[in-house]
CSV table of C-alpha atoms in Angstrom, one decimal:
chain,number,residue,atom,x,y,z
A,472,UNK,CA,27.2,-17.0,0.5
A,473,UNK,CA,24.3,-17.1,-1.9
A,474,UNK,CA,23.7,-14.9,-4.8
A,475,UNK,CA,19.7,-15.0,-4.9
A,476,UNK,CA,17.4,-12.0,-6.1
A,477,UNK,CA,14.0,-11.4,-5.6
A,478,UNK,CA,13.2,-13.7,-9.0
A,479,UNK,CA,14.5,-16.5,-7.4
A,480,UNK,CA,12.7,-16.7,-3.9
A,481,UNK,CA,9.1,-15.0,-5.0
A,482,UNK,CA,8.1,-15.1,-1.4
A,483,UNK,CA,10.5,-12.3,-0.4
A,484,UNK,CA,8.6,-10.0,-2.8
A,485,UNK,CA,5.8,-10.6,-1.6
A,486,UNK,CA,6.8,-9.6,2.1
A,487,UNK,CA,7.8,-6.3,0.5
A,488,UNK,CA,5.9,-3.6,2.4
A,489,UNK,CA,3.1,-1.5,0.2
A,490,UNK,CA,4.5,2.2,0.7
A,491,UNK,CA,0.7,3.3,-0.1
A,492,UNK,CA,0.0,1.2,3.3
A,493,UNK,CA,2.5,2.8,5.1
A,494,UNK,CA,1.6,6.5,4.0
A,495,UNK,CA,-1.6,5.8,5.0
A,496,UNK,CA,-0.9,4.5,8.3
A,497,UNK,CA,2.0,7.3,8.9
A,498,UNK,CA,-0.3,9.7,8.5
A,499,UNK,CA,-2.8,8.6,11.0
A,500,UNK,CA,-5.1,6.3,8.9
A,501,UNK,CA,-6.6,2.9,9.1
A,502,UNK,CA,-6.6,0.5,5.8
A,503,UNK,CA,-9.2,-1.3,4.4
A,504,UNK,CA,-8.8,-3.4,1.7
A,505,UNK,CA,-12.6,-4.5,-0.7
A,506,UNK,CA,-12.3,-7.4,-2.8
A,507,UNK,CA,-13.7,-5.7,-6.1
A,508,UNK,CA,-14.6,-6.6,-9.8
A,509,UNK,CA,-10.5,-6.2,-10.5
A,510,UNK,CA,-9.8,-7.3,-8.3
A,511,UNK,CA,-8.3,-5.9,-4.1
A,512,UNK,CA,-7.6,-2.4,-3.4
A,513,UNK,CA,-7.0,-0.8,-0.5
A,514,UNK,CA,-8.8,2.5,1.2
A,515,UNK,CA,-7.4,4.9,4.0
A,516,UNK,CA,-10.0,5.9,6.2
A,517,UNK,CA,-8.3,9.2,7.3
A,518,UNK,CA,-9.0,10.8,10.6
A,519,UNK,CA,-10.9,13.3,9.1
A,520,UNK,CA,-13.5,11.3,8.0
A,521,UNK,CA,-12.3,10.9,4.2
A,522,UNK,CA,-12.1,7.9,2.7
A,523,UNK,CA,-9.2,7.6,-0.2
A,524,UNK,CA,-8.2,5.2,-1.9
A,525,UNK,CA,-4.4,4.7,-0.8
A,526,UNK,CA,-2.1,5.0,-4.0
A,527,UNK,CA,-4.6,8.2,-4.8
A,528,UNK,CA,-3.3,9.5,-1.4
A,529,UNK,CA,0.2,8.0,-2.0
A,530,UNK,CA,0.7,9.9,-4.9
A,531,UNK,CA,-0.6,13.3,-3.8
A,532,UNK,CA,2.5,13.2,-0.7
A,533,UNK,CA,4.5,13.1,-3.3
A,534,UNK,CA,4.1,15.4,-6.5
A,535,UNK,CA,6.7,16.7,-8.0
């Protein structure tokens, strides 16, 4: 039995679902992600028509 966390095997981390991804795509969007000057982030196109950038989206399913 091995007693290993995420520190020591990086890679299972990264395999980590986004659950701004998921939100998007749960509520009927498709993801994009730009390569910008900061570097990626990621964009629900909404069935709508809007455009949001996921974690904005993320975090407005889930005010308190």
């Amino acid at each position: 039995m091995s007693n290993t966390t995420e520190q020591d095997n990086p890679a299972e981390a990264v395999g980590m679902a986004n659950p701004a991804s998921q939100y998007c795509e749960k509520v009927g969007g498709e993801l994009e992600i730009r390569d910008e000057q900061d570097g990626q982030v990621g964009y629900c196109h909404l069935p709508d028509g809007r455009v949001v950038e996921e974690w904005a989206l993320y975090r407005s399913s889930v005010k308190n």
